[in-house]
Amino acid sequence: MSAGQGRVFSGMQSTHSLHLGNYLGAMINWVKMQETHECIYCIVDLHAVTVAQDPKTLQSNIREVAAAYLASGLDAKRSIIFNQSQVPQHAELAWIFNCVARMGWLNRMTQFKEKAGKNRENASVGLFAYPTLMAADILAYKATHVPVGEDQKQHLELTRDIAQKFNTDFAESIADNGLDPDYFPLPEPVITGAATRVMSLRDGTNKMSKSDPSDMSRINMTDSADEIAQKIRKARTDPEPLPDSVEGLKERAEADNLIGLYAGLAGTDKAAVLKEFGGAQFSAFKPALADIAVEVLSPIAGEIRRLTADPSEIDSILGDGAERAAAIAEATLKEVKTVMGFVASRPV
Ligand code: TYM
C-alpha cells in the first residue's frame, strides 16, 4: 500500500460479469488511485444478495469479479482486495447505521425506487437498507475518497449524512474517549473521466446495466473481439455526421455516449476525439471505436479467463485481503462500540 493523501474505498457487486460502464466509470480510476492513495477494493457480495442469487452462480461471480479487478490492473500487494462477506464488521456497522439513518433519508433513494419497481411491497428489507451497508463499507475504514460512477452520487451523500449524524449524536462520548471530534471523515466522491455515466448501446437515454435484458445493450469485459465489434456495429446512432465540438453533442444522446466511450478508452476527452472525428459519419467512426475497445478489453478478458480457470490463486488473494481489511475494520468497530456505550466483558 502506498501512503498518500487519504484512504480510498470502493466496491462492485458480484451479480454479473462486469461491463464497460463499470470499467470506464470506476475501474480505471481505481487503478490510477493506487499510485497516490492507500486503496481498499471490495467485492460487495452482501449487497448482491439484496436480490435473489443462485449460490453456485454467486460463487463463480465473486471469483469472476475478483479476476476482473486483478486483470484490470489492481495490485493485490499494494491494495487490499477482498469480498465483503468475509469481514463481518461491515454487517455489524450497517446495523448500527440502520439506527442512525432516518427512514426519510432512505425513502429518497432513487436507486431503491428503480430497483424495487412497482412491486415495492415485495422488495427485500435488505434492498431498502442497501445504502446503510454501503456507508458501513466506506466508514469501517474511515475512507476519505470513493471513486465511483455518477449513479452512486446519492448513496455517497447519504454516507456523508450518516457520518455527520454519528459524529454529532455521539460528540460528547467521542471527546470523552479522546477520539478525533470528526470521528468519521465525510468521504469525497471521486467521479471523473470522460465516461462517468455510460449509456446503453441500444438506447442513449438508459444507463448501461447488467440488468438490461438485451445483451446487445452492453459490452461485457469478457466479450470476444467479434462480440464487441458486432455490438458496436449495431449500436444505435442518429443520421447526422459527428459534430466538431462537444456543444454539438447536446440532444444527441447516442453520439455523446459513443464519443465518451472512445474518449474513456483512449484516456482522452470528448473534445480531442471530436477533433479527430468531427464531420465523420458513424460508418467511419464505429470501426475505430471497435478497434480501440478490442485493444483495451481483449488482454483483460484473456487474463480473466486465465485467472478463473484456477480459483485457488483468487481465493488466496481474497483470503489475504480479508485479513488485512478485518484488522482495520475491527479497530473501528471496537471504538464505535465503546463510543456508543456497549459493554465488552467477553474475555478475548
Ligand atoms: P455497481 O456494482 O452497480 O457498480 C460498480 C461501479 O461501476 C459504476 N457503474 C457505472 N459507471 C458509469 N456508467 C455506468 N453505466 C455504470 N454502471 C455502473 C458504479 O457507479 C460503481 O462505481 N452500490 C455500489 C457498490 C458499493 C460501493 C460500496 C461502491 C457497495 N459498497 C462502497 C463504493 C463504496 C454498486 O451497486 O455498484
mmCIF file of C-alpha atoms and ligand atoms in Angstrom:
data_model
loop_
_atom_site.group_PDB
_atom_site.id
_atom_site.type_symbol
_atom_site.label_atom_id
_atom_site.label_comp_id
_atom_site.label_asym_id
_atom_site.label_seq_id
_atom_site.Cartn_x
_atom_site.Cartn_y
_atom_site.Cartn_z
ATOM 1 C CA MET A 1 0.000 0.000 0.000
ATOM 2 C CA SER A 2 1.298 3.416 -0.774
ATOM 3 C CA ALA A 3 0.932 6.115 1.809
ATOM 4 C CA GLY A 4 -0.768 9.100 0.304
ATOM 5 C CA GLN A 5 -3.375 11.752 0.637
ATOM 6 C CA GLY A 6 -6.021 9.677 2.372
ATOM 7 C CA ARG A 7 -7.643 6.304 2.089
ATOM 8 C CA VAL A 8 -9.686 5.047 -0.856
ATOM 9 C CA PHE A 9 -12.533 2.551 -0.607
ATOM 10 C CA SER A 10 -14.751 1.310 -3.404
ATOM 11 C CA GLY A 11 -16.670 -1.788 -4.434
ATOM 12 C CA MET A 12 -18.664 -3.545 -7.127
ATOM 13 C CA GLN A 13 -21.468 -6.035 -6.802
ATOM 14 C CA SER A 14 -20.923 -9.656 -7.714
ATOM 15 C CA THR A 15 -24.210 -10.057 -9.500
ATOM 16 C CA HIS A 16 -22.830 -10.320 -13.006
ATOM 17 C CA SER A 17 -19.739 -10.115 -15.116
ATOM 18 C CA LEU A 18 -18.538 -6.534 -15.262
ATOM 19 C CA HIS A 19 -19.308 -4.297 -18.240
ATOM 20 C CA LEU A 20 -17.749 -1.288 -19.913
ATOM 21 C CA GLY A 21 -19.709 1.085 -17.634
ATOM 22 C CA ASN A 22 -18.091 -0.456 -14.568
ATOM 23 C CA TYR A 23 -14.699 -0.274 -16.241
ATOM 24 C CA LEU A 24 -14.800 3.318 -17.509
ATOM 25 C CA GLY A 25 -16.977 4.744 -14.739
ATOM 26 C CA ALA A 26 -14.973 3.327 -11.861
ATOM 27 C CA MET A 27 -12.257 0.769 -12.501
ATOM 28 C CA ILE A 28 -9.822 2.892 -14.479
ATOM 29 C CA ASN A 29 -9.851 5.427 -11.658
ATOM 30 C CA TRP A 30 -9.318 2.687 -9.070
ATOM 31 C CA VAL A 31 -6.213 1.560 -10.920
ATOM 32 C CA LYS A 32 -4.831 5.101 -11.104
ATOM 33 C CA MET A 33 -5.541 5.906 -7.458
ATOM 34 C CA GLN A 34 -3.244 3.078 -6.384
ATOM 35 C CA GLU A 35 -0.366 5.404 -7.328
ATOM 36 C CA THR A 36 -1.354 8.093 -4.864
ATOM 37 C CA HIS A 37 -3.508 6.551 -2.144
ATOM 38 C CA GLU A 38 -3.825 3.626 0.195
ATOM 39 C CA CYS A 39 -6.625 1.674 -1.530
ATOM 40 C CA ILE A 40 -9.174 -0.892 -0.392
ATOM 41 C CA TYR A 41 -11.284 -2.562 -3.082
ATOM 42 C CA CYS A 42 -14.155 -4.819 -2.167
ATOM 43 C CA ILE A 43 -16.425 -7.265 -3.957
ATOM 44 C CA VAL A 44 -19.709 -6.412 -2.296
ATOM 45 C CA ASP A 45 -21.299 -9.855 -2.165
ATOM 46 C CA LEU A 46 -23.615 -8.965 0.754
ATOM 47 C CA HIS A 47 -25.081 -6.246 -1.441
ATOM 48 C CA ALA A 48 -25.532 -8.806 -4.218
ATOM 49 C CA VAL A 49 -27.944 -10.868 -2.090
ATOM 50 C CA THR A 50 -30.375 -7.965 -1.682
ATOM 51 C CA VAL A 51 -31.894 -9.589 -4.772
ATOM 52 C CA ALA A 52 -32.193 -13.380 -5.175
ATOM 53 C CA GLN A 53 -28.941 -15.158 -6.089
ATOM 54 C CA ASP A 54 -28.309 -18.758 -7.014
ATOM 55 C CA PRO A 55 -25.494 -19.976 -4.671
ATOM 56 C CA LYS A 56 -23.373 -21.551 -7.424
ATOM 57 C CA THR A 57 -23.680 -18.525 -9.676
ATOM 58 C CA LEU A 58 -22.910 -16.170 -6.803
ATOM 59 C CA GLN A 59 -19.748 -18.095 -6.025
ATOM 60 C CA SER A 60 -18.488 -18.002 -9.589
ATOM 61 C CA ASN A 61 -19.457 -14.328 -9.954
ATOM 62 C CA ILE A 62 -17.477 -13.363 -6.855
ATOM 63 C CA ARG A 63 -14.392 -15.026 -8.324
ATOM 64 C CA GLU A 64 -15.011 -13.542 -11.745
ATOM 65 C CA VAL A 65 -15.291 -10.009 -10.357
ATOM 66 C CA ALA A 66 -12.102 -10.584 -8.353
ATOM 67 C CA ALA A 67 -10.416 -11.767 -11.563
ATOM 68 C CA ALA A 68 -11.647 -8.663 -13.392
ATOM 69 C CA TYR A 69 -10.174 -6.456 -10.651
ATOM 70 C CA LEU A 70 -6.783 -8.113 -10.985
ATOM 71 C CA ALA A 71 -6.885 -8.305 -14.782
ATOM 72 C CA SER A 72 -7.691 -4.585 -14.994
ATOM 73 C CA GLY A 73 -4.568 -3.690 -13.049
ATOM 74 C CA LEU A 74 -5.397 -3.768 -9.344
ATOM 75 C CA ASP A 75 -2.343 -4.928 -7.462
ATOM 76 C CA ALA A 76 -3.172 -7.224 -4.541
ATOM 77 C CA LYS A 77 0.112 -6.451 -2.808
ATOM 78 C CA ARG A 78 -0.253 -2.723 -2.947
ATOM 79 C CA SER A 79 -4.027 -2.575 -2.390
ATOM 80 C CA ILE A 80 -6.376 -4.625 -0.229
ATOM 81 C CA ILE A 81 -8.738 -6.763 -2.339
ATOM 82 C CA PHE A 82 -11.383 -8.871 -0.614
ATOM 83 C CA ASN A 83 -15.036 -9.871 -0.566
ATOM 84 C CA GLN A 84 -17.346 -8.159 1.884
ATOM 85 C CA SER A 85 -18.920 -11.284 3.430
ATOM 86 C CA GLN A 86 -15.543 -12.328 4.850
ATOM 87 C CA VAL A 87 -15.352 -9.278 7.106
ATOM 88 C CA PRO A 88 -18.343 -9.377 9.476
ATOM 89 C CA GLN A 89 -17.761 -5.817 10.706
ATOM 90 C CA HIS A 90 -19.445 -4.492 7.541
ATOM 91 C CA ALA A 91 -22.771 -6.056 8.539
ATOM 92 C CA GLU A 92 -22.298 -5.091 12.166
ATOM 93 C CA LEU A 93 -21.636 -1.437 11.395
ATOM 94 C CA ALA A 94 -24.529 -1.464 8.910
ATOM 95 C CA TRP A 95 -26.869 -2.423 11.756
ATOM 96 C CA ILE A 96 -25.594 0.488 13.808
ATOM 97 C CA PHE A 97 -26.088 2.808 10.835
ATOM 98 C CA ASN A 98 -29.631 1.456 10.405
ATOM 99 C CA CYS A 99 -30.214 3.025 13.805
ATOM 100 C CA VAL A 100 -28.502 6.308 12.816
ATOM 101 C CA ALA A 101 -30.050 6.830 9.342
ATOM 102 C CA ARG A 102 -33.658 8.039 9.140
ATOM 103 C CA MET A 103 -36.456 6.387 7.190
ATOM 104 C CA GLY A 104 -36.976 9.658 5.328
ATOM 105 C CA TRP A 105 -33.381 9.627 4.082
ATOM 106 C CA LEU A 106 -33.689 6.119 2.681
ATOM 107 C CA ASN A 107 -37.126 6.820 1.231
ATOM 108 C CA ARG A 108 -35.499 9.386 -1.049
ATOM 109 C CA MET A 109 -33.034 6.938 -2.646
ATOM 110 C CA THR A 110 -33.762 6.793 -6.353
ATOM 111 C CA GLN A 111 -31.855 3.542 -6.860
ATOM 112 C CA PHE A 112 -34.219 1.714 -4.493
ATOM 113 C CA LYS A 113 -37.204 3.085 -6.372
ATOM 114 C CA GLU A 114 -35.706 1.965 -9.699
ATOM 115 C CA LYS A 115 -34.684 -1.478 -8.477
ATOM 116 C CA ALA A 116 -37.828 -2.239 -6.488
ATOM 117 C CA GLY A 117 -40.021 -1.050 -9.369
ATOM 118 C CA LYS A 118 -43.774 -1.191 -8.927
ATOM 119 C CA ASN A 119 -43.713 -4.146 -6.582
ATOM 120 C CA ARG A 120 -42.158 -2.359 -3.613
ATOM 121 C CA GLU A 121 -44.012 -4.444 -1.022
ATOM 122 C CA ASN A 122 -42.171 -7.481 -2.289
ATOM 123 C CA ALA A 123 -38.649 -5.981 -2.288
ATOM 124 C CA SER A 124 -36.296 -7.325 0.387
ATOM 125 C CA VAL A 125 -35.679 -5.239 3.504
ATOM 126 C CA GLY A 126 -32.007 -5.544 2.524
ATOM 127 C CA LEU A 127 -32.652 -3.753 -0.769
ATOM 128 C CA PHE A 128 -34.189 -0.842 1.130
ATOM 129 C CA ALA A 129 -31.347 -0.746 3.682
ATOM 130 C CA TYR A 130 -28.700 -1.220 0.953
ATOM 131 C CA PRO A 131 -27.227 2.304 1.347
ATOM 132 C CA THR A 132 -26.554 1.898 5.091
ATOM 133 C CA LEU A 133 -24.417 -1.164 4.312
ATOM 134 C CA MET A 134 -22.619 0.884 1.677
ATOM 135 C CA ALA A 135 -21.965 3.602 4.280
ATOM 136 C CA ALA A 136 -20.624 0.907 6.613
ATOM 137 C CA ASP A 137 -18.299 -0.404 3.878
ATOM 138 C CA ILE A 138 -16.733 3.003 3.498
ATOM 139 C CA LEU A 139 -16.713 4.205 7.090
ATOM 140 C CA ALA A 140 -15.428 0.959 8.645
ATOM 141 C CA TYR A 141 -12.138 2.034 7.037
ATOM 142 C CA LYS A 142 -12.641 5.770 7.638
ATOM 143 C CA ALA A 143 -12.106 6.157 3.886
ATOM 144 C CA THR A 144 -11.732 9.706 2.598
ATOM 145 C CA HIS A 145 -12.197 9.120 -1.151
ATOM 146 C CA VAL A 146 -14.642 6.904 -3.027
ATOM 147 C CA PRO A 147 -14.142 6.523 -6.798
ATOM 148 C CA VAL A 148 -17.478 5.603 -8.424
ATOM 149 C CA GLY A 149 -19.665 6.261 -11.449
ATOM 150 C CA GLU A 150 -22.227 9.046 -11.377
ATOM 151 C CA ASP A 151 -25.085 6.734 -10.354
ATOM 152 C CA GLN A 152 -23.596 6.316 -6.859
ATOM 153 C CA LYS A 153 -23.582 10.018 -6.015
ATOM 154 C CA GLN A 154 -26.769 9.965 -3.967
ATOM 155 C CA HIS A 155 -25.579 6.980 -1.921
ATOM 156 C CA LEU A 156 -22.397 8.858 -1.102
ATOM 157 C CA GLU A 157 -24.345 11.906 0.024
ATOM 158 C CA LEU A 158 -26.236 9.602 2.373
ATOM 159 C CA THR A 159 -22.934 8.174 3.637
ATOM 160 C CA ARG A 160 -21.793 11.692 4.470
ATOM 161 C CA ASP A 161 -25.085 12.392 6.274
ATOM 162 C CA ILE A 162 -24.679 9.232 8.345
ATOM 163 C CA ALA A 163 -21.064 10.093 9.221
ATOM 164 C CA GLN A 164 -22.082 13.620 10.201
ATOM 165 C CA LYS A 165 -25.019 12.471 12.326
ATOM 166 C CA PHE A 166 -22.913 9.888 14.141
ATOM 167 C CA ASN A 167 -20.224 12.483 14.881
ATOM 168 C CA THR A 168 -22.872 14.903 16.195
ATOM 169 C CA ASP A 169 -25.044 12.439 18.125
ATOM 170 C CA PHE A 170 -22.038 10.994 19.947
ATOM 171 C CA ALA A 171 -19.869 14.121 20.099
ATOM 172 C CA GLU A 172 -19.602 14.066 23.889
ATOM 173 C CA SER A 173 -18.667 10.410 24.106
ATOM 174 C CA ILE A 174 -16.227 10.766 21.191
ATOM 175 C CA ALA A 175 -14.483 13.544 23.158
ATOM 176 C CA ASP A 176 -14.637 11.584 26.453
ATOM 177 C CA ASN A 177 -12.841 8.730 24.741
ATOM 178 C CA GLY A 178 -10.109 11.031 23.436
ATOM 179 C CA LEU A 179 -11.064 10.465 19.794
ATOM 180 C CA ASP A 180 -10.985 12.948 16.892
ATOM 181 C CA PRO A 181 -14.202 15.039 17.009
ATOM 182 C CA ASP A 182 -14.536 14.417 13.253
ATOM 183 C CA TYR A 183 -14.537 10.728 14.118
ATOM 184 C CA PHE A 184 -15.872 9.563 10.782
ATOM 185 C CA PRO A 185 -14.477 11.570 7.858
ATOM 186 C CA LEU A 186 -17.049 12.819 5.344
ATOM 187 C CA PRO A 187 -15.891 10.859 2.287
ATOM 188 C CA GLU A 188 -15.476 12.622 -1.046
ATOM 189 C CA PRO A 189 -16.949 11.033 -4.158
ATOM 190 C CA VAL A 190 -14.395 10.809 -6.973
ATOM 191 C CA ILE A 191 -16.440 10.876 -10.186
ATOM 192 C CA THR A 192 -14.077 11.651 -13.006
ATOM 193 C CA GLY A 193 -13.153 10.819 -16.594
ATOM 194 C CA ALA A 194 -14.864 11.022 -19.975
ATOM 195 C CA ALA A 195 -17.406 8.275 -19.216
ATOM 196 C CA THR A 196 -18.818 8.643 -15.706
ATOM 197 C CA ARG A 197 -22.257 7.608 -16.954
ATOM 198 C CA VAL A 198 -22.036 5.074 -19.766
ATOM 199 C CA MET A 199 -25.337 4.578 -21.550
ATOM 200 C CA SER A 200 -26.925 1.547 -23.208
ATOM 201 C CA LEU A 201 -25.809 0.878 -26.799
ATOM 202 C CA ARG A 202 -29.474 0.355 -27.722
ATOM 203 C CA ASP A 203 -30.881 3.488 -26.084
ATOM 204 C CA GLY A 204 -28.776 6.521 -25.226
ATOM 205 C CA THR A 205 -31.215 7.604 -22.516
ATOM 206 C CA ASN A 206 -30.776 4.429 -20.408
ATOM 207 C CA LYS A 207 -27.729 3.547 -18.324
ATOM 208 C CA MET A 208 -25.607 0.597 -19.475
ATOM 209 C CA SER A 209 -26.511 -2.032 -16.931
ATOM 210 C CA LYS A 210 -26.237 -5.725 -16.234
ATOM 211 C CA SER A 211 -29.950 -5.905 -15.599
ATOM 212 C CA ASP A 212 -30.868 -4.824 -19.151
ATOM 213 C CA PRO A 213 -32.462 -7.912 -20.736
ATOM 214 C CA SER A 214 -30.666 -7.238 -24.037
ATOM 215 C CA ASP A 215 -27.024 -8.298 -24.051
ATOM 216 C CA MET A 216 -26.607 -6.103 -27.143
ATOM 217 C CA SER A 217 -27.080 -3.066 -24.857
ATOM 218 C CA ARG A 218 -23.739 -3.544 -23.127
ATOM 219 C CA ILE A 219 -20.153 -4.592 -23.726
ATOM 220 C CA ASN A 220 -19.102 -7.132 -21.131
ATOM 221 C CA MET A 221 -15.483 -7.225 -20.077
ATOM 222 C CA THR A 222 -15.354 -10.880 -21.127
ATOM 223 C CA ASP A 223 -16.846 -10.374 -24.608
ATOM 224 C CA SER A 224 -14.809 -11.661 -27.546
ATOM 225 C CA ALA A 225 -13.411 -9.302 -30.187
ATOM 226 C CA ASP A 226 -16.200 -10.389 -32.559
ATOM 227 C CA GLU A 227 -18.920 -9.720 -29.993
ATOM 228 C CA ILE A 228 -17.505 -6.280 -29.246
ATOM 229 C CA ALA A 229 -17.299 -5.377 -32.931
ATOM 230 C CA GLN A 230 -20.833 -6.641 -33.581
ATOM 231 C CA LYS A 231 -22.337 -4.753 -30.632
ATOM 232 C CA ILE A 232 -20.681 -1.512 -31.724
ATOM 233 C CA ARG A 233 -21.704 -2.040 -35.340
ATOM 234 C CA LYS A 234 -25.320 -2.432 -34.221
ATOM 235 C CA ALA A 235 -25.217 0.387 -31.661
ATOM 236 C CA ARG A 236 -27.999 2.926 -32.144
ATOM 237 C CA THR A 237 -26.995 6.236 -33.743
ATOM 238 C CA ASP A 238 -28.673 9.160 -35.460
ATOM 239 C CA PRO A 239 -28.424 10.103 -39.160
ATOM 240 C CA GLU A 240 -26.173 13.182 -38.747
ATOM 241 C CA PRO A 241 -22.378 13.138 -39.099
ATOM 242 C CA LEU A 242 -20.375 13.667 -35.900
ATOM 243 C CA PRO A 243 -20.166 17.296 -34.736
ATOM 244 C CA ASP A 244 -16.940 19.297 -34.498
ATOM 245 C CA SER A 245 -17.385 20.324 -30.872
ATOM 246 C CA VAL A 246 -18.733 18.997 -27.573
ATOM 247 C CA GLU A 247 -21.559 21.569 -27.806
ATOM 248 C CA GLY A 248 -22.830 19.709 -30.861
ATOM 249 C CA LEU A 249 -23.364 16.529 -28.789
ATOM 250 C CA LYS A 250 -26.215 18.117 -26.853
ATOM 251 C CA GLU A 251 -29.552 16.426 -27.644
ATOM 252 C CA ARG A 252 -27.619 13.620 -29.358
ATOM 253 C CA ALA A 253 -27.540 11.033 -26.580
ATOM 254 C CA GLU A 254 -26.202 8.142 -28.680
ATOM 255 C CA ALA A 255 -23.460 10.180 -30.360
ATOM 256 C CA ASP A 256 -22.474 11.640 -26.995
ATOM 257 C CA ASN A 257 -22.248 8.155 -25.482
ATOM 258 C CA LEU A 258 -20.116 6.666 -28.268
ATOM 259 C CA ILE A 259 -17.749 9.636 -28.252
ATOM 260 C CA GLY A 260 -17.497 9.336 -24.456
ATOM 261 C CA LEU A 261 -16.670 5.643 -24.784
ATOM 262 C CA TYR A 262 -13.894 6.352 -27.259
ATOM 263 C CA ALA A 263 -12.508 9.128 -25.045
ATOM 264 C CA GLY A 264 -12.631 6.894 -21.952
ATOM 265 C CA LEU A 265 -10.917 4.011 -23.713
ATOM 266 C CA ALA A 266 -8.254 6.277 -25.247
ATOM 267 C CA GLY A 267 -7.682 8.108 -21.940
ATOM 268 C CA THR A 268 -8.517 11.452 -23.507
ATOM 269 C CA ASP A 269 -11.541 13.773 -23.563
ATOM 270 C CA LYS A 270 -14.505 14.221 -25.893
ATOM 271 C CA ALA A 271 -13.116 17.426 -27.432
ATOM 272 C CA ALA A 272 -9.938 15.604 -28.519
ATOM 273 C CA VAL A 273 -11.964 12.762 -30.055
ATOM 274 C CA LEU A 274 -14.136 15.231 -31.977
ATOM 275 C CA LYS A 275 -11.049 16.984 -33.233
ATOM 276 C CA GLU A 276 -10.138 13.730 -34.931
ATOM 277 C CA PHE A 277 -13.607 12.509 -35.957
ATOM 278 C CA GLY A 278 -15.689 15.711 -36.275
ATOM 279 C CA GLY A 279 -17.584 15.637 -39.575
ATOM 280 C CA ALA A 280 -17.147 11.864 -39.972
ATOM 281 C CA GLN A 281 -20.069 9.500 -40.487
ATOM 282 C CA PHE A 282 -20.782 6.826 -37.876
ATOM 283 C CA SER A 283 -19.858 4.239 -40.503
ATOM 284 C CA ALA A 284 -16.285 5.562 -40.339
ATOM 285 C CA PHE A 285 -16.200 6.141 -36.584
ATOM 286 C CA LYS A 286 -17.646 2.831 -35.391
ATOM 287 C CA PRO A 287 -14.813 0.604 -36.703
ATOM 288 C CA ALA A 288 -12.285 2.884 -34.948
ATOM 289 C CA LEU A 289 -14.292 2.616 -31.724
ATOM 290 C CA ALA A 290 -14.464 -1.167 -32.066
ATOM 291 C CA ASP A 291 -10.693 -1.336 -32.625
ATOM 292 C CA ILE A 292 -9.842 0.629 -29.522
ATOM 293 C CA ALA A 293 -12.393 -1.292 -27.417
ATOM 294 C CA VAL A 294 -10.898 -4.603 -28.520
ATOM 295 C CA GLU A 295 -7.358 -3.313 -27.968
ATOM 296 C CA VAL A 296 -8.162 -2.331 -24.371
ATOM 297 C CA LEU A 297 -10.535 -5.134 -23.386
ATOM 298 C CA SER A 298 -9.102 -8.223 -25.102
ATOM 299 C CA PRO A 299 -5.989 -8.577 -22.936
ATOM 300 C CA ILE A 300 -8.153 -8.060 -19.835
ATOM 301 C CA ALA A 301 -10.625 -10.724 -20.962
ATOM 302 C CA GLY A 302 -7.747 -13.130 -21.603
ATOM 303 C CA GLU A 303 -6.381 -12.576 -18.121
ATOM 304 C CA ILE A 304 -9.857 -13.016 -16.555
ATOM 305 C CA ARG A 305 -10.137 -16.365 -18.330
ATOM 306 C CA ARG A 306 -6.698 -17.426 -17.111
ATOM 307 C CA LEU A 307 -7.420 -16.444 -13.505
ATOM 308 C CA THR A 308 -10.881 -18.014 -13.302
ATOM 309 C CA ALA A 309 -9.579 -21.312 -14.697
ATOM 310 C CA ASP A 310 -7.884 -21.941 -11.344
ATOM 311 C CA PRO A 311 -9.762 -20.325 -8.445
ATOM 312 C CA SER A 312 -7.078 -21.171 -5.864
ATOM 313 C CA GLU A 313 -4.987 -18.101 -6.736
ATOM 314 C CA ILE A 314 -8.033 -15.821 -6.465
ATOM 315 C CA ASP A 315 -9.182 -17.430 -3.227
ATOM 316 C CA SER A 316 -5.804 -16.956 -1.630
ATOM 317 C CA ILE A 317 -5.693 -13.284 -2.665
ATOM 318 C CA LEU A 318 -9.197 -12.741 -1.238
ATOM 319 C CA GLY A 319 -8.250 -14.516 1.991
ATOM 320 C CA ASP A 320 -5.161 -12.374 2.475
ATOM 321 C CA GLY A 321 -7.123 -9.218 1.632
ATOM 322 C CA ALA A 322 -9.876 -10.105 4.111
ATOM 323 C CA GLU A 323 -7.368 -10.499 6.924
ATOM 324 C CA ARG A 324 -5.803 -7.122 6.205
ATOM 325 C CA ALA A 325 -9.222 -5.479 5.867
ATOM 326 C CA ALA A 326 -10.546 -7.064 9.069
ATOM 327 C CA ALA A 327 -7.621 -5.693 11.081
ATOM 328 C CA ILE A 328 -8.702 -2.149 10.171
ATOM 329 C CA ALA A 329 -12.458 -2.699 10.437
ATOM 330 C CA GLU A 330 -12.179 -4.454 13.817
ATOM 331 C CA ALA A 331 -10.346 -1.486 15.298
ATOM 332 C CA THR A 332 -13.073 0.882 14.070
ATOM 333 C CA LEU A 333 -15.880 -1.292 15.442
ATOM 334 C CA LYS A 334 -14.180 -1.512 18.817
ATOM 335 C CA GLU A 335 -14.067 2.286 19.001
ATOM 336 C CA VAL A 336 -17.621 2.695 17.734
ATOM 337 C CA LYS A 337 -18.996 0.267 20.317
ATOM 338 C CA THR A 338 -17.095 1.977 23.128
ATOM 339 C CA VAL A 339 -18.348 5.373 21.975
ATOM 340 C CA MET A 340 -21.944 4.102 21.906
ATOM 341 C CA GLY A 341 -21.733 2.627 25.404
ATOM 342 C CA PHE A 342 -21.786 -1.094 24.697
ATOM 343 C CA VAL A 343 -20.236 -3.214 27.466
ATOM 344 C CA ALA A 344 -17.464 -5.519 26.279
ATOM 345 C CA SER A 345 -16.920 -8.071 29.019
ATOM 346 C CA ARG A 346 -16.184 -11.192 26.973
ATOM 347 C CA PRO A 347 -12.561 -12.266 27.504
ATOM 348 C CA VAL A 348 -10.506 -12.171 24.282
HETATM 349 P P1 TYM B 1 -22.314 -1.432 -9.031
HETATM 350 O O1 TYM B 1 -21.878 -2.819 -8.750
HETATM 351 O O2 TYM B 1 -23.665 -1.206 -9.615
HETATM 352 O O3 TYM B 1 -21.283 -0.725 -9.994
HETATM 353 C C1 TYM B 1 -19.903 -0.719 -9.709
HETATM 354 C C2 TYM B 1 -19.295 0.604 -10.148
HETATM 355 O O4 TYM B 1 -19.497 0.821 -11.543
HETATM 356 C C3 TYM B 1 -20.128 2.084 -11.745
HETATM 357 N N1 TYM B 1 -21.070 1.957 -12.870
HETATM 358 C C4 TYM B 1 -21.101 2.792 -13.914
HETATM 359 N N2 TYM B 1 -20.360 3.874 -14.214
HETATM 360 C C5 TYM B 1 -20.628 4.520 -15.378
HETATM 361 N N3 TYM B 1 -21.610 4.124 -16.230
HETATM 362 C C6 TYM B 1 -22.385 3.048 -15.975
HETATM 363 N N4 TYM B 1 -23.321 2.667 -16.830
HETATM 364 C C7 TYM B 1 -22.142 2.329 -14.766
HETATM 365 N N5 TYM B 1 -22.700 1.224 -14.206
HETATM 366 C C8 TYM B 1 -22.031 1.019 -13.039
HETATM 367 C C9 TYM B 1 -20.862 2.369 -10.452
HETATM 368 O O5 TYM B 1 -21.097 3.748 -10.288
HETATM 369 C C10 TYM B 1 -19.902 1.805 -9.428
HETATM 370 O O6 TYM B 1 -18.891 2.734 -9.130
HETATM 371 N N6 TYM B 1 -23.556 0.444 -4.613
HETATM 372 C C11 TYM B 1 -22.434 0.124 -5.451
HETATM 373 C C12 TYM B 1 -21.441 -0.832 -4.842
HETATM 374 C C13 TYM B 1 -20.923 -0.465 -3.489
HETATM 375 C C14 TYM B 1 -19.974 0.547 -3.225
HETATM 376 C C15 TYM B 1 -19.738 0.487 -1.813
HETATM 377 C C16 TYM B 1 -19.318 1.484 -4.006
HETATM 378 C C17 TYM B 1 -21.222 -1.062 -2.311
HETATM 379 N N7 TYM B 1 -20.491 -0.502 -1.288
HETATM 380 C C18 TYM B 1 -18.858 1.360 -1.204
HETATM 381 C C19 TYM B 1 -18.430 2.352 -3.380
HETATM 382 C C20 TYM B 1 -18.201 2.299 -1.994
HETATM 383 C C21 TYM B 1 -22.972 -0.525 -6.715
HETATM 384 O O7 TYM B 1 -24.028 -1.087 -6.735
HETATM 385 O O8 TYM B 1 -22.123 -0.511 -7.728
#
